[in-house]
Amino acid sequence: MILFIDLAIILGLARVLGMLARRLGQPAVLGEITAGILLGPTFFGTTVVEWLFPADTRQQLTAFAAVGVAIFMLTVGTEIDPALLRGRHRTVGLITVSSVVLPFGLGAALALYLWRAESAPPLGYVLFMGVAMSITAFPVLARIVSDHGRLTTRLGNIAITSAALIDALAWVLLATVLAVAGGAGQDPWRLAAFLPFVVLTFTVVPFIARKTKAWEESQAGDVGVLAAVCCGLLLAGAATEWMGLHYIFGAFVFGVALARTGAGSSRFPQTVRGLTELNSALLLPVFFLVAGLQVDLSQLDGLTIVDVLVVVVLAVAGKFLAAYGAARVSGLDARQSAVIGILMNTRGLTELLVLGVGREAGLISPAIYSLMVVMAVLTTAMAGPSLRILSPANSPADVWLARKP
């Protein structure tokens, strides 16, 4: 009974705040993240949270959230289209590399600044903070570009492709950090199975899909195709968990493998598209709740408003300057480069996923986790309004944005 009531509360609040966020010109995901924080201990304290979400119910909600995140990472993987790189290798490459390297360095420096102990900070913590500052939320960025009607334009494609590559690179860096920090536990040799796993998945999944007529001809309601995709997704997540990594890596790799079968195009089975829509409506809001329950801004353990400002300024400046500089070197003018810099600052759900992994692995404290969640919300909220100010209708940048690739 309590589980069902909690789910109703989560979904209702996420829906209301998601609609409110859209009315304010923000992506719905920002309202859903806010819903999770509002239901957490920041405003109501731990007593209310424990009464509303008992420990056994939170365990069940965490299981729901895990499945939702796995499906989300599958969707992210299917959206990575190598064809978008054609003719833009230099521009996209420069933006991708610079948008990771500079924020990574600033994140490592930030880790040293936030370290309050007298001893030297652990290497895993420093590296993880670098990764956390390097994130660009590809799905949120794509939604913002789409809302502005620029999904198939030249500049829109450059931004989306760069964000997709940054996401992919960030997952690789995160896996490396977990390995360095001893994420594989007592059996670090299992990490050696990751590369064969990737090769095998990229080979077997497209082969089976091409040989299966039902894949290309599936319609909405094809339970067989849906079951096959879900089985593959869950097994891939279980495989990377066994390796000592996180299940999100397996889900992401499986999604990229599906994209190699044409999954990212209009041929993607409607049944699976329905799965992602159901996930957005039902399971992801549960993840935001679980993440929000870990955020307590009322007790930041000595972290001050100055620390919040430092984190936000470094996060925004690092991404903007890196992407802006790379775009200018690639031949874009100042306004177009600024648009790229603003879009690269969207962090959203991807940042929450990475922060959740770091919290589970013990790489960051609850206070640092809360601080970084605030940064993710603020930087994502800034993107839409900044883009509208910088590129109003019929401006030179807006006209250039509208050019087809």
mmCIF file with all atom_site columns, C-alpha atoms in Angstrom, residues 221-298:
data_model
loop_
_atom_site.group_PDB
_atom_site.id
_atom_site.type_symbol
_atom_site.label_atom_id
_atom_site.label_alt_id
_atom_site.label_comp_id
_atom_site.label_asym_id
_atom_site.label_entity_id
_atom_site.label_seq_id
_atom_site.pdbx_PDB_ins_code
_atom_site.Cartn_x
_atom_site.Cartn_y
_atom_site.Cartn_z
_atom_site.occupancy
_atom_site.B_iso_or_equiv
_atom_site.pdbx_formal_charge
_atom_site.auth_seq_id
_atom_site.auth_comp_id
_atom_site.auth_asym_id
_atom_site.auth_atom_id
_atom_site.pdbx_PDB_model_num
ATOM 1  C CA . GLY A 1 221 ? 2.696  -4.143  -29.257 1.00 0.00 ? 221 GLY A CA 1
ATOM 2  C CA . ASP A 1 222 ? 5.218  -6.706  -30.517 1.00 0.00 ? 222 ASP A CA 1
ATOM 3  C CA . VAL A 1 223 ? 5.914  -8.345  -27.182 1.00 0.00 ? 223 VAL A CA 1
ATOM 4  C CA . GLY A 1 224 ? 8.556  -10.676 -28.639 1.00 0.00 ? 224 GLY A CA 1
ATOM 5  C CA . VAL A 1 225 ? 10.847 -7.858  -29.775 1.00 0.00 ? 225 VAL A CA 1
ATOM 6  C CA . LEU A 1 226 ? 10.287 -5.953  -26.541 1.00 0.00 ? 226 LEU A CA 1
ATOM 7  C CA . ALA A 1 227 ? 11.158 -9.013  -24.448 1.00 0.00 ? 227 ALA A CA 1
ATOM 8  C CA . ALA A 1 228 ? 14.314 -9.642  -26.497 1.00 0.00 ? 228 ALA A CA 1
ATOM 9  C CA . VAL A 1 229 ? 15.522 -6.059  -26.065 1.00 0.00 ? 229 VAL A CA 1
ATOM 10 C CA . CYS A 1 230 ? 14.790 -6.095  -22.334 1.00 0.00 ? 230 CYS A CA 1
ATOM 11 C CA . CYS A 1 231 ? 16.607 -9.413  -21.872 1.00 0.00 ? 231 CYS A CA 1
ATOM 12 C CA . GLY A 1 232 ? 19.655 -8.126  -23.731 1.00 0.00 ? 232 GLY A CA 1
ATOM 13 C CA . LEU A 1 233 ? 19.617 -4.876  -21.769 1.00 0.00 ? 233 LEU A CA 1
ATOM 14 C CA . LEU A 1 234 ? 19.405 -6.572  -18.379 1.00 0.00 ? 234 LEU A CA 1
ATOM 15 C CA . LEU A 1 235 ? 22.076 -9.141  -19.231 1.00 0.00 ? 235 LEU A CA 1
ATOM 16 C CA . ALA A 1 236 ? 24.416 -6.403  -20.455 1.00 0.00 ? 236 ALA A CA 1
ATOM 17 C CA . GLY A 1 237 ? 23.894 -4.469  -17.223 1.00 0.00 ? 237 GLY A CA 1
ATOM 18 C CA . ALA A 1 238 ? 24.477 -7.610  -15.160 1.00 0.00 ? 238 ALA A CA 1
ATOM 19 C CA . ALA A 1 239 ? 27.685 -8.284  -17.089 1.00 0.00 ? 239 ALA A CA 1
ATOM 20 C CA . THR A 1 240 ? 29.255 -4.911  -16.296 1.00 0.00 ? 240 THR A CA 1
ATOM 21 C CA . GLU A 1 241 ? 28.119 -5.188  -12.668 1.00 0.00 ? 241 GLU A CA 1
ATOM 22 C CA . TRP A 1 242 ? 29.976 -8.504  -12.490 1.00 0.00 ? 242 TRP A CA 1
ATOM 23 C CA . MET A 1 243 ? 33.062 -6.789  -13.896 1.00 0.00 ? 243 MET A CA 1
ATOM 24 C CA . GLY A 1 244 ? 33.012 -4.360  -10.992 1.00 0.00 ? 244 GLY A CA 1
ATOM 25 C CA . LEU A 1 245 ? 31.747 -1.445  -13.066 1.00 0.00 ? 245 LEU A CA 1
ATOM 26 C CA . HIS A 1 246 ? 28.214 -0.034  -12.987 1.00 0.00 ? 246 HIS A CA 1
ATOM 27 C CA . TYR A 1 247 ? 25.209 -1.457  -14.829 1.00 0.00 ? 247 TYR A CA 1
ATOM 28 C CA . ILE A 1 248 ? 24.849 1.827   -16.736 1.00 0.00 ? 248 ILE A CA 1
ATOM 29 C CA . PHE A 1 249 ? 27.928 0.907   -18.786 1.00 0.00 ? 249 PHE A CA 1
ATOM 30 C CA . GLY A 1 250 ? 26.388 -2.339  -19.973 1.00 0.00 ? 250 GLY A CA 1
ATOM 31 C CA . ALA A 1 251 ? 23.102 -0.617  -20.805 1.00 0.00 ? 251 ALA A CA 1
ATOM 32 C CA . PHE A 1 252 ? 24.926 2.113   -22.739 1.00 0.00 ? 252 PHE A CA 1
ATOM 33 C CA . VAL A 1 253 ? 27.031 -0.339  -24.740 1.00 0.00 ? 253 VAL A CA 1
ATOM 34 C CA . PHE A 1 254 ? 23.945 -2.389  -25.575 1.00 0.00 ? 254 PHE A CA 1
ATOM 35 C CA . GLY A 1 255 ? 22.184 0.779   -26.757 1.00 0.00 ? 255 GLY A CA 1
ATOM 36 C CA . VAL A 1 256 ? 25.086 1.750   -29.020 1.00 0.00 ? 256 VAL A CA 1
ATOM 37 C CA . ALA A 1 257 ? 25.069 -1.789  -30.436 1.00 0.00 ? 257 ALA A CA 1
ATOM 38 C CA . LEU A 1 258 ? 21.355 -1.460  -31.202 1.00 0.00 ? 258 LEU A CA 1
ATOM 39 C CA . ALA A 1 259 ? 22.057 1.842   -32.962 1.00 0.00 ? 259 ALA A CA 1
ATOM 40 C CA . ARG A 1 260 ? 24.343 -0.066  -35.341 1.00 0.00 ? 260 ARG A CA 1
ATOM 41 C CA . THR A 1 261 ? 21.250 -1.971  -36.509 1.00 0.00 ? 261 THR A CA 1
ATOM 42 C CA . GLY A 1 262 ? 19.400 1.213   -37.443 1.00 0.00 ? 262 GLY A CA 1
ATOM 43 C CA . ALA A 1 263 ? 17.779 1.563   -34.029 1.00 0.00 ? 263 ALA A CA 1
ATOM 44 C CA . GLY A 1 264 ? 18.441 5.279   -33.947 1.00 0.00 ? 264 GLY A CA 1
ATOM 45 C CA . SER A 1 265 ? 16.427 5.858   -37.130 1.00 0.00 ? 265 SER A CA 1
ATOM 46 C CA . SER A 1 266 ? 12.766 5.579   -38.063 1.00 0.00 ? 266 SER A CA 1
ATOM 47 C CA . ARG A 1 267 ? 13.229 1.814   -38.280 1.00 0.00 ? 267 ARG A CA 1
ATOM 48 C CA . PHE A 1 268 ? 13.543 1.605   -34.513 1.00 0.00 ? 268 PHE A CA 1
ATOM 49 C CA . PRO A 1 269 ? 10.702 -0.716  -33.488 1.00 0.00 ? 269 PRO A CA 1
ATOM 50 C CA . GLN A 1 270 ? 7.722  1.211   -32.190 1.00 0.00 ? 270 GLN A CA 1
ATOM 51 C CA . THR A 1 271 ? 7.421  -1.219  -29.310 1.00 0.00 ? 271 THR A CA 1
ATOM 52 C CA . VAL A 1 272 ? 10.806 -0.140  -27.981 1.00 0.00 ? 272 VAL A CA 1
ATOM 53 C CA . ARG A 1 273 ? 9.974  3.525   -28.513 1.00 0.00 ? 273 ARG A CA 1
ATOM 54 C CA . GLY A 1 274 ? 6.926  2.932   -26.353 1.00 0.00 ? 274 GLY A CA 1
ATOM 55 C CA . LEU A 1 275 ? 9.200  1.438   -23.709 1.00 0.00 ? 275 LEU A CA 1
ATOM 56 C CA . THR A 1 276 ? 11.274 4.620   -23.547 1.00 0.00 ? 276 THR A CA 1
ATOM 57 C CA . GLU A 1 277 ? 8.129  6.763   -23.288 1.00 0.00 ? 277 GLU A CA 1
ATOM 58 C CA . LEU A 1 278 ? 6.793  4.629   -20.447 1.00 0.00 ? 278 LEU A CA 1
ATOM 59 C CA . ASN A 1 279 ? 10.184 4.875   -18.776 1.00 0.00 ? 279 ASN A CA 1
ATOM 60 C CA . SER A 1 280 ? 10.123 8.681   -18.929 1.00 0.00 ? 280 SER A CA 1
ATOM 61 C CA . ALA A 1 281 ? 6.634  8.775   -17.439 1.00 0.00 ? 281 ALA A CA 1
ATOM 62 C CA . LEU A 1 282 ? 6.985  6.097   -14.745 1.00 0.00 ? 282 LEU A CA 1
ATOM 63 C CA . LEU A 1 283 ? 10.493 4.967   -13.818 1.00 0.00 ? 283 LEU A CA 1
ATOM 64 C CA . LEU A 1 284 ? 12.755 8.004   -14.262 1.00 0.00 ? 284 LEU A CA 1
ATOM 65 C CA . PRO A 1 285 ? 10.705 10.140  -11.842 1.00 0.00 ? 285 PRO A CA 1
ATOM 66 C CA . VAL A 1 286 ? 11.360 7.410   -9.275  1.00 0.00 ? 286 VAL A CA 1
ATOM 67 C CA . PHE A 1 287 ? 15.094 7.813   -9.913  1.00 0.00 ? 287 PHE A CA 1
ATOM 68 C CA . PHE A 1 288 ? 14.807 11.562  -9.290  1.00 0.00 ? 288 PHE A CA 1
ATOM 69 C CA . LEU A 1 289 ? 13.081 10.834  -5.988  1.00 0.00 ? 289 LEU A CA 1
ATOM 70 C CA . VAL A 1 290 ? 15.778 8.382   -4.919  1.00 0.00 ? 290 VAL A CA 1
ATOM 71 C CA . ALA A 1 291 ? 18.460 10.899  -5.910  1.00 0.00 ? 291 ALA A CA 1
ATOM 72 C CA . GLY A 1 292 ? 16.626 13.724  -4.155  1.00 0.00 ? 292 GLY A CA 1
ATOM 73 C CA . LEU A 1 293 ? 16.418 11.781  -0.912  1.00 0.00 ? 293 LEU A CA 1
ATOM 74 C CA . GLN A 1 294 ? 20.228 11.887  -0.831  1.00 0.00 ? 294 GLN A CA 1
ATOM 75 C CA . VAL A 1 295 ? 20.334 15.690  -1.168  1.00 0.00 ? 295 VAL A CA 1
ATOM 76 C CA . ASP A 1 296 ? 20.285 17.626  2.089   1.00 0.00 ? 296 ASP A CA 1
ATOM 77 C CA . LEU A 1 297 ? 21.095 21.278  1.534   1.00 0.00 ? 297 LEU A CA 1
ATOM 78 C CA . SER A 1 298 ? 20.285 22.168  5.123   1.00 0.00 ? 298 SER A CA 1
#
